XYZ file of C-alpha atoms in Angstrom:
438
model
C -9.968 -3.118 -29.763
C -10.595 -6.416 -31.898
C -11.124 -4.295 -34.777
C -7.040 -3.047 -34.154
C -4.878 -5.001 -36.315
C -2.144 -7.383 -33.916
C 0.820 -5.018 -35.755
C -1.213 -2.307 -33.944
C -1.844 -3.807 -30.980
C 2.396 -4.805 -30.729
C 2.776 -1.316 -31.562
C 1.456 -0.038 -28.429
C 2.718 -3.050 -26.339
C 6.180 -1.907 -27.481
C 5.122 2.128 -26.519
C 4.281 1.071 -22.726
C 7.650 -0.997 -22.594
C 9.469 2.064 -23.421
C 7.722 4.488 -20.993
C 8.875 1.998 -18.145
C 11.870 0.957 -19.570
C 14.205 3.558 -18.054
C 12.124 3.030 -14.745
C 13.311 -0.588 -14.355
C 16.745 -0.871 -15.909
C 17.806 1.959 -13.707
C 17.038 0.020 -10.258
C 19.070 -2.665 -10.618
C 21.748 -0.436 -11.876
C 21.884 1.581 -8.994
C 21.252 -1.282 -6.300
C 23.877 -3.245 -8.593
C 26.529 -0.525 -8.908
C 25.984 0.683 -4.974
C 26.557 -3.088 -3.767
C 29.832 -3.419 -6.239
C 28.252 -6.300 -8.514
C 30.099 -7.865 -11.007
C 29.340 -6.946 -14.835
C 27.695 -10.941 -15.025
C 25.544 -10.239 -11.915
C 24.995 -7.161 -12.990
C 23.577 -8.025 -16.472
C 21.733 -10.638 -14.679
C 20.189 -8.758 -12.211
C 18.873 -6.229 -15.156
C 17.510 -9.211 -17.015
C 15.696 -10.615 -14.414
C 14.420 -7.381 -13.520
C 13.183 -6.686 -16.694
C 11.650 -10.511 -16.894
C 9.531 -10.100 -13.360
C 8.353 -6.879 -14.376
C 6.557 -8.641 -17.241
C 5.241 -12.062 -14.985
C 4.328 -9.124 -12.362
C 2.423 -7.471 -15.109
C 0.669 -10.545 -16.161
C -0.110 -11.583 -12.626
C -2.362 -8.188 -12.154
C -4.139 -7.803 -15.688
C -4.992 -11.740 -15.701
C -8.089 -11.054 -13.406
C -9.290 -14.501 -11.629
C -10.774 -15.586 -8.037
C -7.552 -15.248 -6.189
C -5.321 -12.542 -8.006
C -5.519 -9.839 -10.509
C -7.674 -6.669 -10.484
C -7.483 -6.825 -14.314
C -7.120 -3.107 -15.281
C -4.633 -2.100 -17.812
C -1.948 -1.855 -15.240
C 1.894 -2.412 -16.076
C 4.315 -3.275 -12.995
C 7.791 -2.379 -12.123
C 9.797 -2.068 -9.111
C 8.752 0.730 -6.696
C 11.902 3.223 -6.407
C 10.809 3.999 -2.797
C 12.991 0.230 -2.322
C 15.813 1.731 -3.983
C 17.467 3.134 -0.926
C 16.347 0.686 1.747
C 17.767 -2.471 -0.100
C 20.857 -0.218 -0.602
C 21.296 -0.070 3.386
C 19.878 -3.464 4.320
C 22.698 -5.214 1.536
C 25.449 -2.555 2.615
C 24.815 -3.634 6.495
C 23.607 -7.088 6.350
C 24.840 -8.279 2.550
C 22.571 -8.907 -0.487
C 21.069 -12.402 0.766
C 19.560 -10.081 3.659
C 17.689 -7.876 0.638
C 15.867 -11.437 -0.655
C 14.736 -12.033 2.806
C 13.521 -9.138 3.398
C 11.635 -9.143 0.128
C 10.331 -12.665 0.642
C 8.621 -11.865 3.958
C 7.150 -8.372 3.141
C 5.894 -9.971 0.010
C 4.164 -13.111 2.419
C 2.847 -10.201 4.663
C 1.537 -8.096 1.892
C -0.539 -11.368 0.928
C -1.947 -12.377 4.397
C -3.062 -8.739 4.912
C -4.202 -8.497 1.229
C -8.052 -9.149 2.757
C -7.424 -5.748 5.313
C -5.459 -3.564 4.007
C -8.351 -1.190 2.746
C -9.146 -0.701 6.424
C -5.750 -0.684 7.642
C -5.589 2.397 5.421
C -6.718 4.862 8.303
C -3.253 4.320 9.882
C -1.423 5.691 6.873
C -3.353 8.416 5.132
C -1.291 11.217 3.391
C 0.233 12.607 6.368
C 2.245 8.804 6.683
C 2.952 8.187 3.200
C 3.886 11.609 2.508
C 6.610 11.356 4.590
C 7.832 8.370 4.194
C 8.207 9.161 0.576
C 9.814 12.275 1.211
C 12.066 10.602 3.887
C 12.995 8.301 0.921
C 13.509 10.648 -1.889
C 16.063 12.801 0.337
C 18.278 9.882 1.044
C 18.501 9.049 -2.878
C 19.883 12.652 -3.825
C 23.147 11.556 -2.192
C 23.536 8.160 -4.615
C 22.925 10.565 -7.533
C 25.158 13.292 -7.256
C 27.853 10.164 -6.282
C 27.036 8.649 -9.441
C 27.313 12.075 -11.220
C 30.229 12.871 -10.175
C 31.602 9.502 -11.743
C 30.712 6.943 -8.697
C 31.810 6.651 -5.271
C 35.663 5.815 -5.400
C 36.216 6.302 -8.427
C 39.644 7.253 -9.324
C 38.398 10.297 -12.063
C 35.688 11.269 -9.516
C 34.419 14.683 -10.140
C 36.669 14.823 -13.418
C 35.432 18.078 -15.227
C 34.192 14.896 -18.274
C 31.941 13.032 -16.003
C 30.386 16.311 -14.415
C 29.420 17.807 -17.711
C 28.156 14.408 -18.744
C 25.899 14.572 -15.691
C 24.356 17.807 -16.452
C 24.392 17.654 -19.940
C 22.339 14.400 -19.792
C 19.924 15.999 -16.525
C 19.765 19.263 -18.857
C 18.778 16.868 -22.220
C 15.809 15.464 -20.265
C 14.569 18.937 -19.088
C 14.891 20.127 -22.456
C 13.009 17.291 -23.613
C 10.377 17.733 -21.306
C 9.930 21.392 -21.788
C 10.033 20.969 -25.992
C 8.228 17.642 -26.573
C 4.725 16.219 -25.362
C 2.882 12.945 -25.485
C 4.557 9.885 -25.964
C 8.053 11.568 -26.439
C 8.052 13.250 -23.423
C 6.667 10.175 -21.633
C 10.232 8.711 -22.386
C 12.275 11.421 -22.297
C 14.475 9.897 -19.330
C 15.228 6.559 -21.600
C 16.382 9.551 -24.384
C 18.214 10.982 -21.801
C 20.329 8.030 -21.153
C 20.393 6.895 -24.927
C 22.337 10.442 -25.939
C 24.473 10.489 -22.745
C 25.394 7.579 -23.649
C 26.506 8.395 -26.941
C 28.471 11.529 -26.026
C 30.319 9.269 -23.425
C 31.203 7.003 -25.875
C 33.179 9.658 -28.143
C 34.828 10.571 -24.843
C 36.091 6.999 -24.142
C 33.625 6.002 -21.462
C 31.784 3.235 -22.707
C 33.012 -0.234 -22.386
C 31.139 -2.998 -24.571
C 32.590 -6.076 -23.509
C 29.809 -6.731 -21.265
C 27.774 -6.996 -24.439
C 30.072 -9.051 -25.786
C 30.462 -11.508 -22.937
C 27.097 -12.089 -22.671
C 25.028 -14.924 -23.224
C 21.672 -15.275 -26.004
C 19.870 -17.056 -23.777
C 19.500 -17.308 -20.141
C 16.489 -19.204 -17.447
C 16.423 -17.435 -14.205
C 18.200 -19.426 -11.081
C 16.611 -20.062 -7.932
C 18.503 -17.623 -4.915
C 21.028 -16.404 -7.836
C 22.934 -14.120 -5.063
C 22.561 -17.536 -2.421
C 20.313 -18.018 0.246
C 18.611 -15.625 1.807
C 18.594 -14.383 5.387
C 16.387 -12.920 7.348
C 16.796 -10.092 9.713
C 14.335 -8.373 11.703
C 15.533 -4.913 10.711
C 15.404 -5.380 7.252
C 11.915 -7.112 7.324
C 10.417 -4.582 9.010
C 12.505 -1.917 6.679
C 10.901 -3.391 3.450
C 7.247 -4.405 4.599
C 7.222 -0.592 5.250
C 8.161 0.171 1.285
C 5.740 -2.449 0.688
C 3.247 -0.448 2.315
C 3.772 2.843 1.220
C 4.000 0.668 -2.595
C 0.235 -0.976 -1.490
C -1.502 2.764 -1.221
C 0.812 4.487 -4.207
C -1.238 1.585 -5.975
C -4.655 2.147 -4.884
C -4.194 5.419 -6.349
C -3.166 3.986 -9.387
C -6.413 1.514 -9.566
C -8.356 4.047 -9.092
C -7.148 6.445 -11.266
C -7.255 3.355 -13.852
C -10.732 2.735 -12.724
C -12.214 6.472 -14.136
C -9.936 5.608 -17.040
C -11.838 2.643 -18.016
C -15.253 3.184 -16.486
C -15.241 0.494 -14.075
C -16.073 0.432 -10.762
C -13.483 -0.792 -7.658
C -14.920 -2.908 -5.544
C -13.251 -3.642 -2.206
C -12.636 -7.539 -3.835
C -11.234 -5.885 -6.763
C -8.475 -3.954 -4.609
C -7.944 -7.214 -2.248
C -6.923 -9.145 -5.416
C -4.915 -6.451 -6.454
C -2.988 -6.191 -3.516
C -2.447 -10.090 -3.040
C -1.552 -9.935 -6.787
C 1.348 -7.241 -5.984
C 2.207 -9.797 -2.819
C 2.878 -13.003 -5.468
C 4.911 -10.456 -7.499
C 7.275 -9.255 -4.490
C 7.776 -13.030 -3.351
C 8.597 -14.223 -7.204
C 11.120 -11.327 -7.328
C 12.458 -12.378 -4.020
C 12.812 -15.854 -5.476
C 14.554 -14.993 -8.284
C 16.803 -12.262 -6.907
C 14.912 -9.884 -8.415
C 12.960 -6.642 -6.575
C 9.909 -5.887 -5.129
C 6.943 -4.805 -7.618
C 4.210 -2.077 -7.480
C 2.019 -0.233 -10.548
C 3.625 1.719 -12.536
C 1.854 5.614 -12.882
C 3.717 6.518 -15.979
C 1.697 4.252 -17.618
C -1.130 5.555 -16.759
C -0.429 8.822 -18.225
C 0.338 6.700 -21.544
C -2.982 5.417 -21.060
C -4.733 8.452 -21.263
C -2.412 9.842 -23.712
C -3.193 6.981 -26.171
C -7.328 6.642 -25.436
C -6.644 2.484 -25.817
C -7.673 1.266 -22.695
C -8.061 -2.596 -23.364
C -5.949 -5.183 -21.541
C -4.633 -6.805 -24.815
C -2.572 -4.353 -25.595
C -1.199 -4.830 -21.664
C -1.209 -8.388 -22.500
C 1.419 -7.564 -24.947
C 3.295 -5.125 -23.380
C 3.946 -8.367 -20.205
C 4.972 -10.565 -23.531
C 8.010 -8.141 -24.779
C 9.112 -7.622 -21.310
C 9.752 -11.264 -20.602
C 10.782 -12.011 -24.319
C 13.430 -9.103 -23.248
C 14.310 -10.764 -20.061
C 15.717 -14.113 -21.470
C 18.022 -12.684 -23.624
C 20.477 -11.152 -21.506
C 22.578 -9.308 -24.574
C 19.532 -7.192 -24.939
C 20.066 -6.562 -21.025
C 23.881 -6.103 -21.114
C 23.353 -2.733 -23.025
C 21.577 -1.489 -20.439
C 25.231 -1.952 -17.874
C 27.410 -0.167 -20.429
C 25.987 3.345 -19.555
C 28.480 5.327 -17.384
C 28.157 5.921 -13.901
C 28.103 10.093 -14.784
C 25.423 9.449 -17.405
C 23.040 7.575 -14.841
C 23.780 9.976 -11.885
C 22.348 12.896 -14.237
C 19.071 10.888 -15.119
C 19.100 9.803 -11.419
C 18.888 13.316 -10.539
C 15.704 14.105 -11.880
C 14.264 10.764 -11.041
C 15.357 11.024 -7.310
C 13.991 14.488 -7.720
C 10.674 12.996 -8.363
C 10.396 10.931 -5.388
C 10.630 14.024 -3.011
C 7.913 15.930 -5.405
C 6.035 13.065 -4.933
C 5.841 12.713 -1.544
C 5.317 16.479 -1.274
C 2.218 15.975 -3.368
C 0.853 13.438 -1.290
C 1.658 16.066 1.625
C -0.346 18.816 -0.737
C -3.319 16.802 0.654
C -2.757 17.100 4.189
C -4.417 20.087 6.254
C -1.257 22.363 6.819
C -3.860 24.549 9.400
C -3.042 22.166 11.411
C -0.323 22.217 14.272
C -0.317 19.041 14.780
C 0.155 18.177 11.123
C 3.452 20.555 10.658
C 4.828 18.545 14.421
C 3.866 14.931 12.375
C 6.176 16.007 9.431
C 8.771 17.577 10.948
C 9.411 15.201 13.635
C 9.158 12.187 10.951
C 11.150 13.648 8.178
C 13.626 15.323 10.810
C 14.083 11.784 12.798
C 14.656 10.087 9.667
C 17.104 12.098 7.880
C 19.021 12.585 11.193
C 19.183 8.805 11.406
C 20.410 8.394 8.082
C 23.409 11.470 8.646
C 24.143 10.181 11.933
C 23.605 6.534 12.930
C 26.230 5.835 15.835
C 23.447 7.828 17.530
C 21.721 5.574 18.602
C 24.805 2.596 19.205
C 24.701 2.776 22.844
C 20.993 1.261 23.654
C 19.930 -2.243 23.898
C 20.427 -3.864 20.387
C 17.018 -5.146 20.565
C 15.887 -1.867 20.463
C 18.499 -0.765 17.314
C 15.934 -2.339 15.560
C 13.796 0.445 15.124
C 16.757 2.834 15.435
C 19.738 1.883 12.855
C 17.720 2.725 9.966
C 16.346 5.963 8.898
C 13.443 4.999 6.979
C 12.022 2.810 9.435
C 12.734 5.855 12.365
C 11.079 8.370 10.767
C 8.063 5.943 9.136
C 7.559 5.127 12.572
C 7.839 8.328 14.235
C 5.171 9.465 11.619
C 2.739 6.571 12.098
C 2.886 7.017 16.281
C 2.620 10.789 15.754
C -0.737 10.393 13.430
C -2.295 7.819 15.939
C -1.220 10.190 18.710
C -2.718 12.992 17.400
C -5.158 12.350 14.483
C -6.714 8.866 15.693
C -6.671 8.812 19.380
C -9.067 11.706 20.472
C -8.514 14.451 22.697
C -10.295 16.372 25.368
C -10.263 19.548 23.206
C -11.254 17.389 19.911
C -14.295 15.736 21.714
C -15.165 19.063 23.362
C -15.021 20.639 19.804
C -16.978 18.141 18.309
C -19.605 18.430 21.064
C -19.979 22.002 20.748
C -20.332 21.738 16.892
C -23.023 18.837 18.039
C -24.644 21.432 19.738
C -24.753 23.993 17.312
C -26.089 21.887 14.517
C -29.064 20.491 16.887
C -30.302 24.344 17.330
């Protein structure tokens, strides 16, 4: 790459900020808008975002002793937080989101050194459905937001619906007509145009833009301080989790890329380097961070491999973040425009946990029990909660919220029946023993 020219090498930087751009902006725009945020906070909360994606970039590709597995790996918040700090701020308040995020992000550090073998306990029958579990309680804040946001006195107003569709039908169009890079960013086009047909319809308001500031640093517990409650601990050290092996895949996938080799040291500093990142984002009222596979496909797409280029990409993202005008476009798309995009993104969450499922053996009983106790305990939480209102509130813990329900019910389920063994397993295994020996 040193024979690449720097215009080059900015170039590409610029191409990997785009491909994640849509990513990040949306979170805070749908955490924002669900929590009623002011247009300041909001703008804030985008530019912060946008500013911790790039020192969370920096902190993995900067390879040293401690941190950094230093592939060409860009960062951005995982969306599988999206509806957990949604619940934990609606019940608890926002302060209860940046303690949550500050404690799975000190966890995610001290385990750093195990995790690898901690990975038996959530292989693709967990994660799966946990993923899945998460995906299906996100359709709901999309079709909301389609419909023109929840409360909103023109919701479901025959304008906002066809703004919805027309901008969720754009970025299928987009994706069935273009390739490469322009399909790699077809969501961001999405939201561009949507934007632009609201804004002949009267739907865009710019004086967010125009009320914000040049310049801004980022504040110490913007929201307040934070709080810390059990629930919501245990709620996002669980999304930190699922975050931790959606990233191995990721390294490793990064690791053919490049020709290099993962080392168990390599993933351990990987891992405590996606730790620092959730704890700096709790800081700074920002989210929790995790690699970024859309990159990866730009990766391949491109052939450049390097880290400079990486390097670069870390540098425009936290350029971006300071100026909060740059952000403040970001808060002027409509709530209609956003639900469409969200559609297909939400979409994407269930498809991915269903591919992590595609691994699993589905000739198994005991498999089909694991998913459709988890997945059916978790979205029944979610659809009814008062269910559970009656039992010791010590216990609530593990009951109020869906996510943690039915990522529990699928982690007890997989020791019960794919860790601890059984008669019939150890007979099996003895016969096939047997067999083998003659």
């Amino acid at each position: 790459m040193s024979n690449q020219s720097p215009l080059k090498v900015a170039s590409l930087g610029l191409q990997h900020v785009l491909a994640m751009y849509a990513g990040a902006v949306v979170i805070p725009l749908i955490v924002g808008g669900a929590l009623e945020l002011t247009a300041a906070q909001l703008t804030y909360l985008v530019s912060i975002d946008i500013l911790m994606c790039g020192i969370a970039t920096l902190l993995q590709v900067w390879k040293n002793k401690f941190f950094g597995i230093g592939l060409p790996v860009v960062l951005g918040c995982t969306f599988t937080a999206v509806s957990p700090m949604i619940a934990i701020g609606t019940q608890y308040g926002i302060n209860s989101i940046y303690g949550s995020i500050l404690a799975s992000g000190l966890i995610v550090i001290i385990i750093s050194k195990f995790f690898g073998k901690l990975a038996r306990f959530f292989p693709p029958i967990v994660t799966g459905s946990v993923v899945l579990i998460i995906g299906i309680t996100l359709i709901p804040v999309a079709i909301n937001n389609l419909g023109g946001g929840q409360g909103a006195a023109d919701f479901g107003d025959l304008n906002n619906v066809a703004l919805g569709f027309g901008t969720l039908l754009f970025i299928i169009f987009m994706y069935k007509f273009s390739s490469g890079f322009v399909r790699s960013i077809s969501i961001l086009l999405g939201l561009l145009v949507g934007t632009f047909a609201a804004f002949f319809l009267g739907k865009v308001d710019f004086s967010s833009v125009v009320s914000a500031t040049w310049l801004h640093m980022p504040h110490f517990f913007y929201f307040g301080t934070p709080t810390f409650n059990v629930t919501a601990i245990i709620t996002m050290t669980l999304v930190a989790i699922v975050s931790l092996v959606e990233s191995t895949g990721v390294y490793y996938a990064l690791g053919e890329i490049t020709d290099k080799e993962i080392s168990e040291d390599d993933l351990a500093r990987g891992y405590r380097s996606e730790g620092l990142a959730i704890m700096i984002g709790g800081l700074f009222n920002a989210f929790p961070y995790t690699a970024f596979s859309q990159n990866v496909g730009l990766i391949q797409l491109s052939g450049i491999k390097t880290r400079n280029v990486i390097f670069t990409t870390a540098g425009i993202l936290i350029f971006i973040g300071f100026v909060p005008k740059i952000g403040a476009f970001t808060t002027i798309i409509p709530s209609s425009v956003l639900g469409g995009a969200m559609v297909a993104m939400f979409g994407m969450v269930i498809a991915a946990g269903i591919k992590m499922l595609s691994k699993v053996d589905f000739a198994s009983q005991e498999n089909l029990l694991i998913i459709a106790c988890s997945v059916g305990m978790g979205l029944g939480v979610t659809v009814v909660p008062e269910l559970f209102a009656q039992i010791p509130e010590s216990f609530q813990i593990l009951t109020e919220n869906g996510i943690v329900a039915g990522s529990l019910t699928a982690i007890f389920l997989n020791i019960v029946f794919n860790i601890i063994p059984t008669k019939g397993k150890v007979k099996e295994a003895r016969i096939e023993g047997q067999n083998v020996a003659d």
